[in-house]
GROMACS .gro file of C-alpha atoms in nm:
model
  386
    1MET     CA    1   0.392  -1.524   2.335
    2HIS     CA    2   0.536  -1.256   2.599
    3GLU     CA    3   0.329  -1.055   2.819
    4ALA     CA    4   0.362  -0.696   2.647
    5GLN     CA    5   0.240  -0.890   2.316
    6ALA     CA    6  -0.051  -1.026   2.473
    7ALA     CA    7  -0.156  -0.697   2.663
    8LEU     CA    8  -0.146  -0.564   2.334
    9ASP     CA    9  -0.361  -0.833   2.141
   10ASP     CA   10  -0.636  -0.795   2.429
   11THR     CA   11  -0.703  -0.461   2.276
   12MET     CA   12  -0.744  -0.582   1.959
   13GLY     CA   13  -1.054  -0.723   2.026
   14ASP     CA   14  -1.168  -0.982   1.743
   15ALA     CA   15  -0.949  -0.941   1.488
   16MET     CA   16  -0.956  -1.214   1.201
   17PHE     CA   17  -0.626  -1.354   1.242
   18ASP     CA   18  -0.635  -1.363   1.623
   19GLY     CA   19  -0.412  -1.690   1.679
   20LEU     CA   20  -0.194  -1.682   1.344
   21THR     CA   21   0.171  -1.658   1.387
   22VAL     CA   22   0.368  -1.481   1.086
   23LEU     CA   23   0.744  -1.492   1.054
   24ASP     CA   24   0.853  -1.190   0.837
   25LEU     CA   25   1.201  -1.281   0.711
   26SER     CA   26   1.183  -0.989   0.449
   27GLN     CA   27   1.315  -0.628   0.442
   28GLY     CA   28   1.235  -0.296   0.257
   29ILE     CA   29   0.864  -0.200   0.208
   30ALA     CA   30   0.672  -0.494   0.000
   31GLY     CA   31   0.711  -0.761   0.237
   32PRO     CA   32   0.726  -0.584   0.584
   33TYR     CA   33   0.398  -0.418   0.450
   34CYS     CA   34   0.237  -0.759   0.398
   35GLY     CA   35   0.360  -0.857   0.742
   36LEU     CA   36   0.216  -0.546   0.847
   37ILE     CA   37  -0.105  -0.602   0.727
   38LEU     CA   38  -0.161  -0.926   0.887
   39ARG     CA   39  -0.045  -0.770   1.201
   40GLN     CA   40  -0.339  -0.493   1.196
   41GLN     CA   41  -0.603  -0.799   1.150
   42GLY     CA   42  -0.461  -0.947   1.465
   43ALA     CA   43  -0.186  -1.202   1.365
   44ARG     CA   44   0.147  -1.219   1.602
   45VAL     CA   45   0.441  -1.109   1.316
   46ILE     CA   46   0.777  -1.202   1.425
   47LYS     CA   47   1.013  -1.021   1.244
   48VAL     CA   48   1.365  -1.191   1.178
   49GLU     CA   49   1.627  -0.907   1.072
   50PRO     CA   50   1.994  -0.956   1.023
   51PRO     CA   51   2.261  -0.840   1.233
   52GLY     CA   52   2.252  -0.507   1.117
   53GLY     CA   53   1.887  -0.452   1.075
   54ASP     CA   54   1.651  -0.425   0.823
   55TRP     CA   55   1.747  -0.177   0.535
   56SER     CA   56   1.469   0.035   0.591
   57ARG     CA   57   1.598   0.127   0.935
   58GLN     CA   58   1.869   0.329   0.722
   59MET     CA   59   1.640   0.428   0.457
   60GLY     CA   60   1.535   0.812   0.481
   61ARG     CA   61   1.574   1.082   0.747
   62ILE     CA   62   1.666   0.901   1.107
   63ARG     CA   63   1.538   1.039   1.440
   64ALA     CA   64   1.571   0.914   1.738
   65GLY     CA   65   1.728   0.589   1.586
   66GLN     CA   66   1.424   0.536   1.387
   67THR     CA   67   1.283   0.609   1.015
   68ALA     CA   68   0.956   0.639   0.927
   69ILE     CA   69   0.951   0.358   0.638
   70ALA     CA   70   1.056   0.136   0.897
   71VAL     CA   71   0.831   0.238   1.185
   72ALA     CA   72   0.542   0.221   0.912
   73CYS     CA   73   0.597  -0.118   0.821
   74ASN     CA   74   0.712  -0.275   1.114
   75ALA     CA   75   0.503  -0.128   1.405
   76GLY     CA   76   0.333  -0.415   1.614
   77LYS     CA   77   0.614  -0.694   1.544
   78GLU     CA   78   0.853  -0.853   1.778
   79SER     CA   79   1.240  -0.790   1.630
   80VAL     CA   80   1.422  -1.140   1.648
   81VAL     CA   81   1.782  -1.051   1.531
   82LEU     CA   82   1.917  -1.389   1.347
   83ASP     CA   83   2.250  -1.437   1.107
   84ALA     CA   84   2.076  -1.652   0.807
   85ARG     CA   85   2.429  -1.678   0.703
   86SER     CA   86   2.517  -1.887   0.965
   87ALA     CA   87   2.453  -2.233   1.007
   88ASP     CA   88   2.277  -2.156   1.392
   89GLY     CA   89   2.081  -1.865   1.251
   90ARG     CA   90   1.914  -2.085   0.958
   91ALA     CA   91   1.879  -2.390   1.213
   92ALA     CA   92   1.712  -2.146   1.440
   93ILE     CA   93   1.468  -1.994   1.141
   94VAL     CA   94   1.381  -2.328   1.101
   95ARG     CA   95   1.241  -2.392   1.420
   96LEU     CA   96   1.040  -2.075   1.413
   97ALA     CA   97   0.888  -2.179   1.124
   98GLN     CA   98   0.779  -2.480   1.221
   99ARG     CA   99   0.487  -2.333   1.452
  100ALA     CA  100   0.434  -2.027   1.207
  101ASP     CA  101   0.109  -2.005   0.981
  102VAL     CA  102   0.279  -1.780   0.740
  103VAL     CA  103   0.607  -1.668   0.640
  104ILE     CA  104   0.721  -1.379   0.437
  105GLN     CA  105   1.072  -1.359   0.256
  106ASN     CA  106   1.170  -1.149  -0.031
  107PHE     CA  107   1.523  -1.304  -0.135
  108ARG     CA  108   1.627  -1.326  -0.479
  109PRO     CA  109   1.480  -1.600  -0.632
  110GLY     CA  110   1.669  -1.931  -0.537
  111VAL     CA  111   1.846  -1.782  -0.219
  112ALA     CA  112   1.611  -1.913   0.001
  113GLU     CA  113   1.630  -2.274  -0.085
  114ARG     CA  114   2.027  -2.243  -0.127
  115MET     CA  115   2.011  -2.094   0.245
  116GLY     CA  116   1.790  -2.416   0.365
  117VAL     CA  117   1.488  -2.203   0.445
  118GLY     CA  118   1.291  -2.244   0.103
  119TYR     CA  119   0.893  -2.341   0.062
  120GLU     CA  120   1.012  -2.718   0.043
  121ALA     CA  121   1.239  -2.751   0.333
  122LEU     CA  122   1.020  -2.579   0.566
  123ALA     CA  123   0.673  -2.709   0.412
  124ALA     CA  124   0.844  -3.069   0.515
  125HIS     CA  125   0.809  -3.002   0.891
  126ASN     CA  126   0.495  -2.772   0.885
  127PRO     CA  127   0.283  -2.902   0.547
  128ALA     CA  128   0.004  -2.633   0.644
  129LEU     CA  129   0.261  -2.328   0.575
  130VAL     CA  130   0.178  -2.048   0.354
  131TYR     CA  131   0.506  -1.902   0.203
  132VAL     CA  132   0.523  -1.610   0.043
  133SER     CA  133   0.763  -1.522  -0.167
  134ILE     CA  134   0.809  -1.142  -0.321
  135SER     CA  135   1.073  -1.049  -0.597
  136GLY     CA  136   1.143  -0.808  -0.839
  137TYR     CA  137   1.077  -0.955  -1.197
  138GLY     CA  138   0.942  -1.295  -1.108
  139HIS     CA  139   1.074  -1.654  -1.022
  140ALA     CA  140   1.111  -1.730  -1.387
  141GLY     CA  141   1.242  -1.512  -1.691
  142PRO     CA  142   1.595  -1.359  -1.820
  143LEU     CA  143   1.565  -1.064  -1.530
  144ALA     CA  144   1.457  -1.320  -1.271
  145ASN     CA  145   1.819  -1.263  -1.068
  146ARG     CA  146   1.828  -0.919  -1.142
  147PRO     CA  147   1.754  -0.650  -0.815
  148ALA     CA  148   1.457  -0.460  -0.825
  149VAL     CA  149   1.311  -0.194  -0.607
  150ASP     CA  150   0.999   0.062  -0.625
  151THR     CA  151   1.160   0.322  -0.818
  152THR     CA  152   1.342   0.111  -1.066
  153MET     CA  153   1.050  -0.090  -1.118
  154GLN     CA  154   0.843   0.251  -1.176
  155ALA     CA  155   1.128   0.304  -1.451
  156TYR     CA  156   1.087  -0.037  -1.630
  157SER     CA  157   0.689  -0.117  -1.614
  158GLY     CA  158   0.635   0.232  -1.776
  159LEU     CA  159   0.455   0.384  -1.474
  160MET     CA  160   0.717   0.656  -1.466
  161HIS     CA  161   0.553   0.759  -1.805
  162LEU     CA  162   0.232   0.830  -1.671
  163ASN     CA  163   0.373   1.107  -1.398
  164ARG     CA  164   0.547   1.317  -1.698
  165ASP     CA  165   0.652   1.667  -1.671
  166ALA     CA  166   0.523   1.962  -1.895
  167SER     CA  167   0.831   1.890  -2.112
  168GLY     CA  168   0.729   1.532  -2.169
  169GLN     CA  169   0.999   1.376  -1.923
  170PRO     CA  170   0.908   1.059  -1.738
  171ARG     CA  171   0.910   1.110  -1.351
  172ARG     CA  172   0.917   0.895  -1.066
  173ILE     CA  173   0.573   0.866  -0.849
  174ALA     CA  174   0.665   1.058  -0.553
  175PHE     CA  175   0.565   0.739  -0.330
  176PHE     CA  176   0.609   0.396  -0.286
  177MET     CA  177   0.375   0.269  -0.496
  178VAL     CA  178   0.480  -0.046  -0.600
  179ASP     CA  179   0.597  -0.159  -0.313
  180LEU     CA  180   0.302  -0.087  -0.080
  181ALA     CA  181   0.044  -0.233  -0.375
  182THR     CA  182   0.269  -0.571  -0.340
  183GLY     CA  183   0.247  -0.577   0.011
  184LEU     CA  184  -0.113  -0.554  -0.024
  185TYR     CA  185  -0.122  -0.809  -0.334
  186ALA     CA  186   0.053  -1.054  -0.093
  187SER     CA  187  -0.128  -0.987   0.172
  188GLN     CA  188  -0.450  -1.106  -0.002
  189GLN     CA  189  -0.304  -1.408  -0.171
  190ALA     CA  190  -0.151  -1.510   0.180
  191SER     CA  191  -0.542  -1.473   0.301
  192ALA     CA  192  -0.652  -1.668   0.031
  193ALA     CA  193  -0.415  -1.943   0.082
  194LEU     CA  194  -0.459  -1.946   0.471
  195TYR     CA  195  -0.852  -1.984   0.385
  196LYS     CA  196  -0.752  -2.268   0.139
  197ALA     CA  197  -0.514  -2.449   0.413
  198ALA     CA  198  -0.788  -2.442   0.660
  199ARG     CA  199  -1.021  -2.650   0.427
  200SER     CA  200  -0.761  -2.904   0.311
  201GLY     CA  201  -0.482  -2.889   0.562
  202ARG     CA  202  -0.207  -2.821   0.308
  203GLY     CA  203  -0.060  -2.519   0.272
  204ARG     CA  204   0.127  -2.343  -0.067
  205HIS     CA  205   0.403  -2.138  -0.213
  206VAL     CA  206   0.270  -1.773  -0.321
  207ARG     CA  207   0.489  -1.625  -0.552
  208LEU     CA  208   0.465  -1.247  -0.635
  209SER     CA  209   0.656  -0.986  -0.805
  210LEU     CA  210   0.685  -0.600  -0.815
  211LEU     CA  211   0.662  -0.644  -1.217
  212GLU     CA  212   0.315  -0.842  -1.207
  213THR     CA  213   0.181  -0.572  -0.968
  214SER     CA  214   0.291  -0.301  -1.190
  215ALA     CA  215   0.141  -0.474  -1.495
  216ALA     CA  216  -0.204  -0.517  -1.257
  217LEU     CA  217  -0.189  -0.176  -1.181
  218GLN     CA  218  -0.187  -0.039  -1.558
  219SER     CA  219  -0.436  -0.295  -1.665
  220TYR     CA  220  -0.731  -0.094  -1.765
  221LEU     CA  221  -0.443   0.156  -1.921
  222MET     CA  222  -0.312  -0.141  -2.160
  223VAL     CA  223  -0.690  -0.253  -2.250
  224ASP     CA  224  -0.702   0.107  -2.376
  225ASP     CA  225  -0.424   0.113  -2.546
  226ALA     CA  226  -0.523  -0.199  -2.727
  227MET     CA  227  -0.885  -0.059  -2.797
  228PHE     CA  228  -0.714   0.223  -2.939
  229PRO     CA  229  -0.364   0.190  -3.041
  230GLN     CA  230  -0.318   0.556  -3.249
  231ALA     CA  231  -0.439   0.769  -2.981
  232GLU     CA  232  -0.260   0.918  -2.633
  233LEU     CA  233  -0.441   0.815  -2.327
  234ALA     CA  234  -0.755   1.064  -2.293
  235ALA     CA  235  -0.958   1.179  -1.974
  236ALA     CA  236  -1.268   0.958  -1.949
  237ASN     CA  237  -1.507   1.272  -1.970
  238ALA     CA  238  -1.485   1.640  -1.963
  239PRO     CA  239  -1.463   1.898  -1.867
  240THR     CA  240  -1.248   1.704  -1.554
  241GLY     CA  241  -0.930   1.828  -1.407
  242LEU     CA  242  -0.741   2.091  -1.185
  243PHE     CA  243  -0.911   2.435  -1.162
  244GLU     CA  244  -0.810   2.713  -0.914
  245ALA     CA  245  -1.082   2.916  -0.746
  246ALA     CA  246  -1.017   3.280  -0.656
  247ASP     CA  247  -0.844   3.135  -0.301
  248GLY     CA  248  -0.739   2.795  -0.374
  249ALA     CA  249  -0.793   2.490  -0.594
  250LEU     CA  250  -1.028   2.240  -0.620
  251TYR     CA  251  -1.037   1.932  -0.854
  252LEU     CA  252  -1.375   1.878  -1.063
  253SER     CA  253  -1.479   1.521  -1.184
  254MET     CA  254  -1.727   1.469  -1.453
  255LEU     CA  255  -1.891   1.120  -1.366
  256ASN     CA  256  -2.170   1.119  -1.624
  257ASP     CA  257  -2.360   1.279  -1.893
  258ALA     CA  258  -2.639   1.411  -1.635
  259MET     CA  259  -2.327   1.510  -1.400
  260PHE     CA  260  -2.252   1.765  -1.692
  261MET     CA  261  -2.594   1.922  -1.721
  262ARG     CA  262  -2.582   1.987  -1.385
  263LEU     CA  263  -2.269   2.145  -1.390
  264ALA     CA  264  -2.363   2.373  -1.697
  265THR     CA  265  -2.693   2.496  -1.488
  266LEU     CA  266  -2.526   2.609  -1.180
  267LEU     CA  267  -2.258   2.761  -1.393
  268GLY     CA  268  -2.552   2.966  -1.624
  269PHE     CA  269  -2.428   2.813  -1.948
  270ASP     CA  270  -2.717   2.820  -2.127
  271ASP     CA  271  -2.525   2.787  -2.439
  272TRP     CA  272  -2.439   2.441  -2.334
  273LEU     CA  273  -2.749   2.347  -2.223
  274ALA     CA  274  -2.895   2.401  -2.596
  275ASP     CA  275  -2.594   2.219  -2.748
  276THR     CA  276  -2.676   1.905  -2.793
  277THR     CA  277  -2.361   1.816  -2.927
  278LEU     CA  278  -2.232   1.823  -2.557
  279HIS     CA  279  -2.495   1.601  -2.402
  280THR     CA  280  -2.257   1.300  -2.428
  281SER     CA  281  -1.919   1.219  -2.315
  282ALA     CA  282  -1.818   1.147  -2.685
  283GLY     CA  283  -1.920   1.477  -2.802
  284ARG     CA  284  -1.731   1.651  -2.498
  285LEU     CA  285  -1.432   1.484  -2.525
  286PRO     CA  286  -1.285   1.620  -2.867
  287ARG     CA  287  -1.369   1.986  -2.690
  288ALA     CA  288  -1.231   1.897  -2.381
  289ALA     CA  289  -0.974   2.210  -2.370
  290GLU     CA  290  -1.211   2.450  -2.497
  291LEU     CA  291  -1.447   2.349  -2.222
  292GLY     CA  292  -1.170   2.327  -1.958
  293ARG     CA  293  -1.097   2.720  -2.060
  294ARG     CA  294  -1.431   2.822  -1.981
  295VAL     CA  295  -1.452   2.636  -1.659
  296ALA     CA  296  -1.111   2.769  -1.523
  297ARG     CA  297  -1.246   3.135  -1.655
  298ALA     CA  298  -1.558   3.050  -1.449
  299LEU     CA  299  -1.429   2.955  -1.103
  300ALA     CA  300  -1.145   3.182  -1.073
  301ALA     CA  301  -1.394   3.443  -1.031
  302GLN     CA  302  -1.521   3.298  -0.699
  303PRO     CA  303  -1.359   3.175  -0.363
  304LEU     CA  304  -1.353   2.793  -0.246
  305ALA     CA  305  -1.663   2.815  -0.006
  306HIS     CA  306  -1.899   2.986  -0.305
  307TRP     CA  307  -1.812   2.665  -0.504
  308GLU     CA  308  -1.842   2.413  -0.248
  309ALA     CA  309  -2.172   2.521  -0.173
  310LEU     CA  310  -2.311   2.540  -0.536
  311LEU     CA  311  -2.118   2.207  -0.661
  312THR     CA  312  -2.259   2.023  -0.342
  313GLU     CA  313  -2.621   2.141  -0.400
  314HIS     CA  314  -2.598   2.086  -0.770
  315ASP     CA  315  -2.432   1.718  -0.690
  316VAL     CA  316  -2.148   1.762  -0.879
  317LEU     CA  317  -1.821   1.576  -0.805
  318PHE     CA  318  -1.530   1.804  -0.672
  319ALA     CA  319  -1.248   1.808  -0.398
  320ARG     CA  320  -1.102   2.077  -0.247
  321VAL     CA  321  -0.691   1.997  -0.349
  322GLY     CA  322  -0.563   1.973   0.014
  323HIS     CA  323  -0.234   1.857   0.188
  324ALA     CA  324  -0.196   1.476   0.392
  325ARG     CA  325  -0.166   1.742   0.713
  326ASP     CA  326  -0.481   1.830   0.637
  327LEU     CA  327  -0.677   1.483   0.678
  328LEU     CA  328  -0.558   1.499   1.071
  329GLU     CA  329  -0.733   1.819   1.148
  330SER     CA  330  -1.060   1.654   0.908
  331ALA     CA  331  -1.401   1.634   1.110
  332GLN     CA  332  -1.453   1.364   0.848
  333CYS     CA  333  -1.149   1.121   0.939
  334ALA     CA  334  -1.247   1.197   1.305
  335GLN     CA  335  -1.572   1.068   1.278
  336ALA     CA  336  -1.470   0.814   1.054
  337GLY     CA  337  -1.236   0.662   1.305
  338VAL     CA  338  -0.960   0.708   1.015
  339PHE     CA  339  -0.656   0.784   1.256
  340GLY     CA  340  -0.505   0.621   1.565
  341ARG     CA  341  -0.220   0.734   1.768
  342LEU     CA  342   0.155   0.534   1.765
  343PRO     CA  343   0.396   0.561   2.039
  344LEU     CA  344   0.768   0.589   1.926
  345ALA     CA  345   1.026   0.614   2.156
  346GLY     CA  346   1.234   0.907   2.233
  347ILE     CA  347   0.955   1.099   2.013
  348GLY     CA  348   0.636   1.046   2.158
  349GLU     CA  349   0.309   0.964   1.941
  350VAL     CA  350   0.275   1.042   1.608
  351PRO     CA  351  -0.049   0.996   1.373
  352TRP     CA  352  -0.121   0.670   1.235
  353ALA     CA  353  -0.377   0.564   0.975
  354ASN     CA  354  -0.577   0.250   1.105
  355LEU     CA  355  -0.627  -0.047   0.841
  356PRO     CA  356  -0.896   0.041   0.628
  357GLY     CA  357  -1.223  -0.167   0.706
  358MET     CA  358  -1.121  -0.164   1.067
  359ALA     CA  359  -1.132   0.190   1.171
  360GLY     CA  360  -1.298   0.190   1.524
  361ARG     CA  361  -1.260  -0.177   1.600
  362ALA     CA  362  -0.933  -0.257   1.687
  363GLY     CA  363  -0.679  -0.055   1.925
  364PRO     CA  364  -0.322   0.060   1.839
  365VAL     CA  365  -0.091  -0.199   1.648
  366GLY     CA  366   0.175  -0.159   1.876
  367ARG     CA  367   0.506   0.050   1.887
  368ALA     CA  368   0.795  -0.041   1.630
  369PRO     CA  369   1.013  -0.246   1.797
  370GLY     CA  370   1.392  -0.203   1.817
  371LEU     CA  371   1.650  -0.430   1.648
  372GLY     CA  372   1.662  -0.756   1.830
  373GLU     CA  373   1.437  -0.638   2.155
  374HIS     CA  374   1.272  -0.949   2.146
  375THR     CA  375   1.530  -1.213   2.020
  376GLY     CA  376   1.567  -1.347   2.367
  377VAL     CA  377   1.238  -1.375   2.483
  378VAL     CA  378   1.108  -1.505   2.161
  379LEU     CA  379   1.414  -1.762   2.083
  380GLY     CA  380   1.334  -1.876   2.446
  381GLU     CA  381   0.950  -1.929   2.392
  382PHE     CA  382   1.078  -2.149   2.081
  383GLY     CA  383   1.313  -2.361   2.288
  384ILE     CA  384   1.609  -2.222   2.067
  385ARG     CA  385   1.926  -2.180   2.256
  386ALA     CA  386   2.072  -1.808   2.188
   0.00000   0.00000   0.00000
């Protein structure tokens, strides 16, 4: 391991995956995000990129030769450029994989095998290898070879239907939710497979897809639809929703019947307290629109600070509607160690959200690498002729 990487790892303390080596052959978001999570837990992540670079390097706005997506998914990794279409490039990948604990790839099903870098080929030289394959639609089935990205999977899976506009038109959920969740699932599956490999000495091939993630994210909604097939999706309780105060918005959420009674008390709605049909969620849901209108009229009469004090005093769930930028100035985030700072070449430092569960226990993950920045050092370390 080269000196800069070793120095960075010294700041990560007792990170759980200290000493683990990950070979990240993936591009885009889902696979690289899996690798990023493992890196944040202490693993060394060697990112193999084609000569033109991971396509995320061209995804979105570019400043100082960098995109936010490429930075956010690849910080702390070592970039090695290899042409997997060439025999020498493929041979180098095989050599790197011989000393890796985890390999991540998101080629279409069958491509890695045809290139000679599939699970069977690599595990023959490294039986304890955990090999993570991420695909769009899965490794089998009529759509297995169809390409997919977050947005097309949101459309195919019905997730866009959950984000309809006022006219009922399905809309994209405005961040890469499926990709990021797939990366989370992939890191969890890799961690479980590493545990098994540590006990048995045998690795395994972990396969997962954007399709599986999209279904898993909608699991409780599908259960609800099966239980109530003739009904539209309804709120779980009432009154719940976005309400405008005199100087801004807040979101109100009724967790249970007791909370509704506390809300009625703080608003001075004695008729709600007296009306026993409103004392259960089942009784309130048919009247959700009516209840919501009355709450809206009441909240509009006073500023947010007034309602924050009352809702807090009466233990009613709420939150101001803020912007992500507000988090950076939040005293709560500062106290909880939510953010660190990430250096970017040619830009300076930008905010960095620490890995949940590790706030305050790890140093910075390390800067995002330039394309091929570590090729010579890494190949030399592994005894591979460039």
